[in-house]
Amino acid sequence: MASPQLTTSPSQPARPRVVIVGAGFGGLAAVRALAKAPVEVLLINRTNYHGFWPLLYQVATAGLEPESIAYPVRAILRRYRNASFLLAEVTGVDFARRLVQTSAGPVSYDYLILAAGSTTNFFGNDQIARYTMGMKDLNEAQRLRNHVLLCCEHAAAESDPIRRAALLTFAVVGGGPTGVELAGAFVELIRHVIRHDYPMLDVQQARVVLIEATSHILASFPASLQRAALQRLQQMGVEVRLNTPVAGADPHGLSFRDGSRLDAETVVWAAGVRGAPLADALGVALGRGARVVVTPELTLPDDRRVFVIGDMAYLEGYRPGVAYPMVAPVAIQMGEQAARNIIAQINDQPMQPFRYVDKGQMATIGRSAAVLDAFGIRLSGWPAWAGWLFVHLMALVGFRNRALVLLNWAYSYFTYDRGVRLIFGVGAEEQTVAEAVLRD
Amino acid sequence: MASPQLTTSPSQPARPRVVIVGAGFGGLAAVRALAKAPVEVLLINRTNYHGFWPLLYQVATAGLEPESIAYPVRAILRRYRNASFLLAEVTGVDFARRLVQTSAGPVSYDYLILAAGSTTNFFGNDQIARYTMGMKDLNEAQRLRNHVLLCCEHAAAESDPIRRAALLTFAVVGGGPTGVELAGAFVELIRHVIRHDYPMLDVQQARVVLIEATSHILASFPASLQRAALQRLQQMGVEVRLNTPVAGADPHGLSFRDGSRLDAETVVWAAGVRGAPLADALGVALGRGARVVVTPELTLPDDRRVFVIGDMAYLEGYRPGVAYPMVAPVAIQMGEQAARNIIAQINDQPMQPFRYVDKGQMATIGRSAAVLDAFGIRLSGWPAWAGWLFVHLMALVGFRNRALVLLNWAYSYFTYDRGVRLIFGVGAEEQTVAEAVLRD
């Protein structure tokens, strides 16, 4: 497994090597910002594609095929002469010997940018981790899609009304943007697709329940937009349960702190994210959400050659006592700043602290409905939705992906149909109807 | 699991129930032909989609996403008032009690059409079955896609030239249309994608080897087109080995009857198909290729209520002593004839024997290259390729799928790129780089 590219040759290469872990928004921004720098860049990622996670919920609800929100990393790197790629899982870092431990062997670095992102936070509750579904990558989204469609198939063949109701109850825990977007998408799936595909089912039985522990959804948005979003969700028929902390989960539903329970065969856990497992493996100080504490220059406090950015980094200063949120714009700007600070170190110039230019935030609720809060502008309804469509379409990497997504959106908008309602791939094999029947 | 739809009620329904097993070309043709008949149709399929298998090789070579050649069965059935769907695996038939045994319980029928298709024929060689890859459904195609892309990633990090050569050797066994199309697609993947994505690799090392046991490829085509196809493949750089029967397979390659061997990490078995496993489970007489022997009216010899059509059916008369080929046009026309014969039985009229209207045959070899043999016309090169594109695009079910495929084809044609080179889904999880490295 020893290749010239990977071995630590006694004589270091002429140009310093910058190893970037993670091909998300942050990692790719760093690659871009280092394109003209006198460095050799090695990007390491566990998959061979960049995932456009803001649209992941549409994959999970049969609106987009997984391929349309994934873009091959090597296709992106073609543009950068000084960058190469390694498909591998990073398991740890040997800071003393400047080695990244990977599933493909050790990789040496002169400068390191850790941008491994985040994972679902089950807050240490094994029950919830086992019996609810996360939605953080393509596999989880496809598994969710297959599960939801399979529940409908089972419901169509189920004579017991109690079981049928549970099969048609889609619960989403967490009133953040992901939870809100997912709940809205489930309603549209039921209204426009399931109703036509399963004429024998009474879709009035189908329920979408959005569960939030606090007193309001979209915590990071202004109150006026929180109210607008809540109103819209309720108009769409989503049962929004505020102030309802979850106590536990089991194979057939959720139990709440107030002692009540909800029978639901589909429970999505969108109630929290935390730093990627790699953060725990580093053996450094972690802040809230298992994110790595970094200096304003985005380095480890005691190793200025190691930068941590994006969801993985814990840095306060956004608002007093509040860390920068886990969103793409923060990751992108941190990636650019980390790159600039590496160049500064090479040129023996002082590093600059990270300054965030807030691009605002938005969340879509459903057909022609969204909330947008940017540059002092606060929009809801159709204009916000149009803005959301435009921004996300433009942000997608690659003409082909843009065209695919646009095609799917146009198709769904005008036909009210969802093209990708296929039970296939991850989660489809291990969960056949046969097994499901035996399970019951 | 007892639902009104599935139980055998003592009093049979007013309209006779026709159960159709398989949502392929044959099964769907039968549903269409029964749309206006006084019958209740229940279509049973193991997946919830119809797969357009003629384009499967393009999924396997990263040209199309799986979703673009799959269409939801329920979306198709919306058009037919008398048809319903059951997602289940059919394991056998109780002819005496007129029950279909399924993973979702027994299903009663008055008339039965078995159209479960075919599966890869390893001719009883367990080695070959274990160490080569079939390509008969979306899972196998996606697994092949992931495997090929992963081999390239390994090659990029491999220093041993022998190992690297094996990782870049793509072998296809079987010179039929599938083998020819796959070999051509592999060459284009190497020439136009791998060369750009892996600048550190010498693509001259990459080999595509097409292995055929007999003295000619495309056996069913006229000799002139066989020669044209062979010439074209060789021009493209495919190593075509005729008269080279395979003796066995192992994890790292193939061994041949003549004692030689080929080191290849990718070996696709396209050397034969046989009737679906269901055929063996029926306990009836089977013809060559484990296909069910049927009467000219397409029924079982001793049960006129049970029809077998398409790849599953063995019926001679195409040419003396030769059974109808396993192709879509035969399946479609058999589906229509079976439907007509069921209506005839209901009306106490005589059944009619199956008459095949030969629509000809075609195979694509690569960019602007194909062979076509229809209605006495024999074409090769660009015109045949254009004809191939048109016929397959028109045959695709659903506007959305057509648009997706057209978009991908146009993108690939003009950019020479392949959009879907993602290591994801079936086969991607169990086969990480880490494991691959440990395996070696």
mmCIF file of N, CA and C in Angstrom, chain A residues 178-246:
data_model
loop_
_atom_site.group_PDB
_atom_site.id
_atom_site.type_symbol
_atom_site.label_atom_id
_atom_site.label_comp_id
_atom_site.label_asym_id
_atom_site.label_seq_id
_atom_site.Cartn_x
_atom_site.Cartn_y
_atom_site.Cartn_z
ATOM 1 N N THR A 178 -33.761 21.554 9.180
ATOM 2 C CA THR A 178 -33.881 20.204 8.614
ATOM 3 C C THR A 178 -35.227 19.582 8.962
ATOM 4 N N GLY A 179 -35.626 19.670 10.240
ATOM 5 C CA GLY A 179 -36.898 19.094 10.659
ATOM 6 C C GLY A 179 -38.074 19.738 9.948
ATOM 7 N N VAL A 180 -38.035 21.068 9.838
ATOM 8 C CA VAL A 180 -39.123 21.801 9.189
ATOM 9 C C VAL A 180 -39.208 21.426 7.706
ATOM 10 N N GLU A 181 -38.063 21.401 7.044
ATOM 11 C CA GLU A 181 -38.064 21.079 5.618
ATOM 12 C C GLU A 181 -38.543 19.652 5.373
ATOM 13 N N LEU A 182 -38.120 18.740 6.244
ATOM 14 C CA LEU A 182 -38.496 17.334 6.093
ATOM 15 C C LEU A 182 -39.994 17.146 6.333
ATOM 16 N N ALA A 183 -40.524 17.786 7.381
ATOM 17 C CA ALA A 183 -41.956 17.674 7.675
ATOM 18 C C ALA A 183 -42.778 18.188 6.498
ATOM 19 N N GLY A 184 -42.384 19.332 5.948
ATOM 20 C CA GLY A 184 -43.106 19.878 4.805
ATOM 21 C C GLY A 184 -43.062 18.940 3.611
ATOM 22 N N ALA A 185 -41.890 18.341 3.392
ATOM 23 C CA ALA A 185 -41.726 17.447 2.241
ATOM 24 C C ALA A 185 -42.556 16.172 2.414
ATOM 25 N N PHE A 186 -42.655 15.674 3.658
ATOM 26 C CA PHE A 186 -43.482 14.484 3.911
ATOM 27 C C PHE A 186 -44.938 14.762 3.564
ATOM 28 N N VAL A 187 -45.431 15.940 3.961
ATOM 29 C CA VAL A 187 -46.824 16.290 3.663
ATOM 30 C C VAL A 187 -47.056 16.269 2.158
ATOM 31 N N GLU A 188 -46.117 16.863 1.402
ATOM 32 C CA GLU A 188 -46.311 16.897 -0.050
ATOM 33 C C GLU A 188 -46.254 15.499 -0.645
ATOM 34 N N LEU A 189 -45.385 14.648 -0.086
ATOM 35 C CA LEU A 189 -45.307 13.272 -0.573
ATOM 36 C C LEU A 189 -46.658 12.579 -0.386
ATOM 37 N N ILE A 190 -47.271 12.798 0.770
ATOM 38 C CA ILE A 190 -48.572 12.170 1.059
ATOM 39 C C ILE A 190 -49.659 12.744 0.164
ATOM 40 N N ARG A 191 -49.758 14.093 0.133
ATOM 41 C CA ARG A 191 -50.838 14.753 -0.601
ATOM 42 C C ARG A 191 -50.794 14.466 -2.094
ATOM 43 N N HIS A 192 -49.607 14.540 -2.662
ATOM 44 C CA HIS A 192 -49.526 14.539 -4.133
ATOM 45 C C HIS A 192 -49.122 13.199 -4.736
ATOM 46 N N VAL A 193 -48.532 12.313 -3.929
ATOM 47 C CA VAL A 193 -48.045 11.053 -4.502
ATOM 48 C C VAL A 193 -48.756 9.853 -3.896
ATOM 49 N N ILE A 194 -48.631 9.711 -2.564
ATOM 50 C CA ILE A 194 -49.199 8.531 -1.916
ATOM 51 C C ILE A 194 -50.698 8.438 -2.180
ATOM 52 N N ARG A 195 -51.391 9.581 -2.196
ATOM 53 C CA ARG A 195 -52.841 9.555 -2.403
ATOM 54 C C ARG A 195 -53.185 8.914 -3.738
ATOM 55 N N HIS A 196 -52.369 9.209 -4.764
ATOM 56 C CA HIS A 196 -52.665 8.670 -6.096
ATOM 57 C C HIS A 196 -52.147 7.237 -6.253
ATOM 58 N N ASP A 197 -51.003 6.955 -5.623
ATOM 59 C CA ASP A 197 -50.410 5.631 -5.798
ATOM 60 C C ASP A 197 -51.157 4.560 -5.015
ATOM 61 N N TYR A 198 -51.799 4.956 -3.909
ATOM 62 C CA TYR A 198 -52.460 3.983 -3.050
ATOM 63 C C TYR A 198 -53.930 4.352 -2.870
ATOM 64 N N PRO A 199 -54.717 4.192 -3.944
ATOM 65 C CA PRO A 199 -56.131 4.599 -3.861
ATOM 66 C C PRO A 199 -56.875 3.864 -2.747
ATOM 67 N N MET A 200 -56.364 2.659 -2.364
ATOM 68 C CA MET A 200 -57.074 1.895 -1.328
ATOM 69 C C MET A 200 -56.822 2.467 0.070
ATOM 70 N N LEU A 201 -55.854 3.379 0.182
ATOM 71 C CA LEU A 201 -55.542 3.945 1.499
ATOM 72 C C LEU A 201 -56.309 5.244 1.702
ATOM 73 N N ASP A 202 -56.775 5.462 2.951
ATOM 74 C CA ASP A 202 -57.394 6.731 3.294
ATOM 75 C C ASP A 202 -56.286 7.667 3.777
ATOM 76 N N VAL A 203 -55.869 8.607 2.912
ATOM 77 C CA VAL A 203 -54.718 9.444 3.278
ATOM 78 C C VAL A 203 -55.031 10.337 4.476
ATOM 79 N N GLN A 204 -56.317 10.456 4.817
ATOM 80 C CA GLN A 204 -56.625 11.228 6.030
ATOM 81 C C GLN A 204 -55.972 10.560 7.235
ATOM 82 N N GLN A 205 -55.736 9.231 7.102
ATOM 83 C CA GLN A 205 -55.086 8.500 8.198
ATOM 84 C C GLN A 205 -53.610 8.864 8.308
ATOM 85 N N ALA A 206 -53.017 9.288 7.185
ATOM 86 C CA ALA A 206 -51.584 9.582 7.197
ATOM 87 C C ALA A 206 -51.319 10.853 7.996
ATOM 88 N N ARG A 207 -50.320 10.785 8.886
ATOM 89 C CA ARG A 207 -50.007 11.947 9.736
ATOM 90 C C ARG A 207 -48.531 12.288 9.630
ATOM 91 N N VAL A 208 -48.245 13.585 9.676
ATOM 92 C CA VAL A 208 -46.872 14.060 9.805
ATOM 93 C C VAL A 208 -46.796 14.834 11.116
ATOM 94 N N VAL A 209 -45.944 14.385 12.036
ATOM 95 C CA VAL A 209 -45.845 15.000 13.358
ATOM 96 C C VAL A 209 -44.437 15.572 13.534
ATOM 97 N N LEU A 210 -44.367 16.874 13.794
ATOM 98 C CA LEU A 210 -43.083 17.537 14.042
ATOM 99 C C LEU A 210 -42.956 17.812 15.540
ATOM 100 N N ILE A 211 -41.928 17.219 16.163
ATOM 101 C CA ILE A 211 -41.781 17.287 17.613
ATOM 102 C C ILE A 211 -40.604 18.186 17.989
ATOM 103 N N GLU A 212 -40.868 19.183 18.815
ATOM 104 C CA GLU A 212 -39.841 20.150 19.233
ATOM 105 C C GLU A 212 -39.843 20.273 20.758
ATOM 106 N N ALA A 213 -38.650 20.161 21.364
ATOM 107 C CA ALA A 213 -38.551 20.182 22.824
ATOM 108 C C ALA A 213 -38.805 21.577 23.397
ATOM 109 N N THR A 214 -38.424 22.612 22.636
ATOM 110 C CA THR A 214 -38.576 23.971 23.164
ATOM 111 C C THR A 214 -39.935 24.555 22.761
ATOM 112 N N SER A 215 -40.086 25.860 23.027
ATOM 113 C CA SER A 215 -41.393 26.495 22.794
ATOM 114 C C SER A 215 -41.522 27.060 21.384
ATOM 115 N N HIS A 216 -40.454 26.909 20.544
ATOM 116 C CA HIS A 216 -40.552 27.478 19.199
ATOM 117 C C HIS A 216 -39.674 26.705 18.219
ATOM 118 N N ILE A 217 -40.086 26.737 16.926
ATOM 119 C CA ILE A 217 -39.284 26.103 15.878
ATOM 120 C C ILE A 217 -38.325 27.127 15.286
ATOM 121 N N LEU A 218 -37.377 26.666 14.468
ATOM 122 C CA LEU A 218 -36.411 27.547 13.795
ATOM 123 C C LEU A 218 -35.786 28.535 14.768
ATOM 124 N N ALA A 219 -35.225 28.030 15.870
ATOM 125 C CA ALA A 219 -34.708 28.842 16.979
ATOM 126 C C ALA A 219 -33.849 30.012 16.500
ATOM 127 N N SER A 220 -33.070 29.799 15.426
ATOM 128 C CA SER A 220 -32.112 30.836 15.032
ATOM 129 C C SER A 220 -32.767 31.952 14.213
ATOM 130 N N PHE A 221 -34.045 31.797 13.870
ATOM 131 C CA PHE A 221 -34.716 32.812 13.055
ATOM 132 C C PHE A 221 -35.423 33.838 13.936
ATOM 133 N N PRO A 222 -35.693 35.041 13.391
ATOM 134 C CA PRO A 222 -36.468 36.026 14.149
ATOM 135 C C PRO A 222 -37.881 35.530 14.423
ATOM 136 N N ALA A 223 -38.452 36.036 15.521
ATOM 137 C CA ALA A 223 -39.753 35.541 16.000
ATOM 138 C C ALA A 223 -40.826 35.624 14.916
ATOM 139 N N SER A 224 -40.814 36.697 14.133
ATOM 140 C CA SER A 224 -41.878 36.872 13.132
ATOM 141 C C SER A 224 -41.838 35.728 12.116
ATOM 142 N N LEU A 225 -40.629 35.311 11.714
ATOM 143 C CA LEU A 225 -40.512 34.226 10.746
ATOM 144 C C LEU A 225 -40.816 32.884 11.402
ATOM 145 N N GLN A 226 -40.487 32.758 12.690
ATOM 146 C CA GLN A 226 -40.845 31.525 13.413
ATOM 147 C C GLN A 226 -42.358 31.342 13.367
ATOM 148 N N ARG A 227 -43.082 32.427 13.644
ATOM 149 C CA ARG A 227 -44.546 32.345 13.633
ATOM 150 C C ARG A 227 -45.061 32.021 12.238
ATOM 151 N N ALA A 228 -44.491 32.680 11.227
ATOM 152 C CA ALA A 228 -44.942 32.448 9.849
ATOM 153 C C ALA A 228 -44.744 30.983 9.464
ATOM 154 N N ALA A 229 -43.575 30.432 9.836
ATOM 155 C CA ALA A 229 -43.279 29.036 9.481
ATOM 156 C C ALA A 229 -44.235 28.088 10.198
ATOM 157 N N LEU A 230 -44.459 28.361 11.504
ATOM 158 C CA LEU A 230 -45.355 27.505 12.290
ATOM 159 C C LEU A 230 -46.753 27.499 11.678
ATOM 160 N N GLN A 231 -47.225 28.706 11.373
ATOM 161 C CA GLN A 231 -48.558 28.838 10.776
ATOM 162 C C GLN A 231 -48.664 28.031 9.486
ATOM 163 N N ARG A 232 -47.655 28.193 8.629
ATOM 164 C CA ARG A 232 -47.666 27.527 7.335
ATOM 165 C C ARG A 232 -47.670 25.997 7.509
ATOM 166 N N LEU A 233 -46.820 25.506 8.412
ATOM 167 C CA LEU A 233 -46.761 24.055 8.652
ATOM 168 C C LEU A 233 -48.129 23.542 9.078
ATOM 169 N N GLN A 234 -48.786 24.284 9.983
ATOM 170 C CA GLN A 234 -50.091 23.834 10.484
ATOM 171 C C GLN A 234 -51.133 23.884 9.384
ATOM 172 N N GLN A 235 -51.071 24.943 8.549
ATOM 173 C CA GLN A 235 -51.985 25.008 7.405
ATOM 174 C C GLN A 235 -51.818 23.775 6.520
ATOM 175 N N MET A 236 -50.552 23.337 6.364
ATOM 176 C CA MET A 236 -50.267 22.186 5.492
ATOM 177 C C MET A 236 -50.732 20.881 6.124
ATOM 178 N N GLY A 237 -51.073 20.923 7.428
ATOM 179 C CA GLY A 237 -51.567 19.720 8.087
ATOM 180 C C GLY A 237 -50.531 19.023 8.949
ATOM 181 N N VAL A 238 -49.378 19.663 9.155
ATOM 182 C CA VAL A 238 -48.373 19.080 10.037
ATOM 183 C C VAL A 238 -48.805 19.280 11.493
ATOM 184 N N GLU A 239 -48.801 18.203 12.287
ATOM 185 C CA GLU A 239 -49.060 18.342 13.724
ATOM 186 C C GLU A 239 -47.768 18.786 14.401
ATOM 187 N N VAL A 240 -47.684 20.040 14.791
ATOM 188 C CA VAL A 240 -46.480 20.544 15.445
ATOM 189 C C VAL A 240 -46.666 20.469 16.954
ATOM 190 N N ARG A 241 -45.789 19.700 17.624
ATOM 191 C CA ARG A 241 -45.874 19.573 19.080
ATOM 192 C C ARG A 241 -44.703 20.305 19.718
ATOM 193 N N LEU A 242 -44.967 21.503 20.260
ATOM 194 C CA LEU A 242 -43.922 22.277 20.924
ATOM 195 C C LEU A 242 -43.798 21.830 22.380
ATOM 196 N N ASN A 243 -42.718 22.231 23.056
ATOM 197 C CA ASN A 243 -42.509 21.878 24.468
ATOM 198 C C ASN A 243 -42.732 20.394 24.728
ATOM 199 N N THR A 244 -42.277 19.542 23.825
ATOM 200 C CA THR A 244 -42.507 18.102 23.961
ATOM 201 C C THR A 244 -41.200 17.338 23.876
ATOM 202 N N PRO A 245 -40.387 17.333 24.956
ATOM 203 C CA PRO A 245 -39.125 16.592 24.931
ATOM 204 C C PRO A 245 -39.341 15.090 24.817
ATOM 205 N N VAL A 246 -38.479 14.447 24.022
ATOM 206 C CA VAL A 246 -38.563 13.005 23.827
ATOM 207 C C VAL A 246 -37.847 12.293 24.970
#
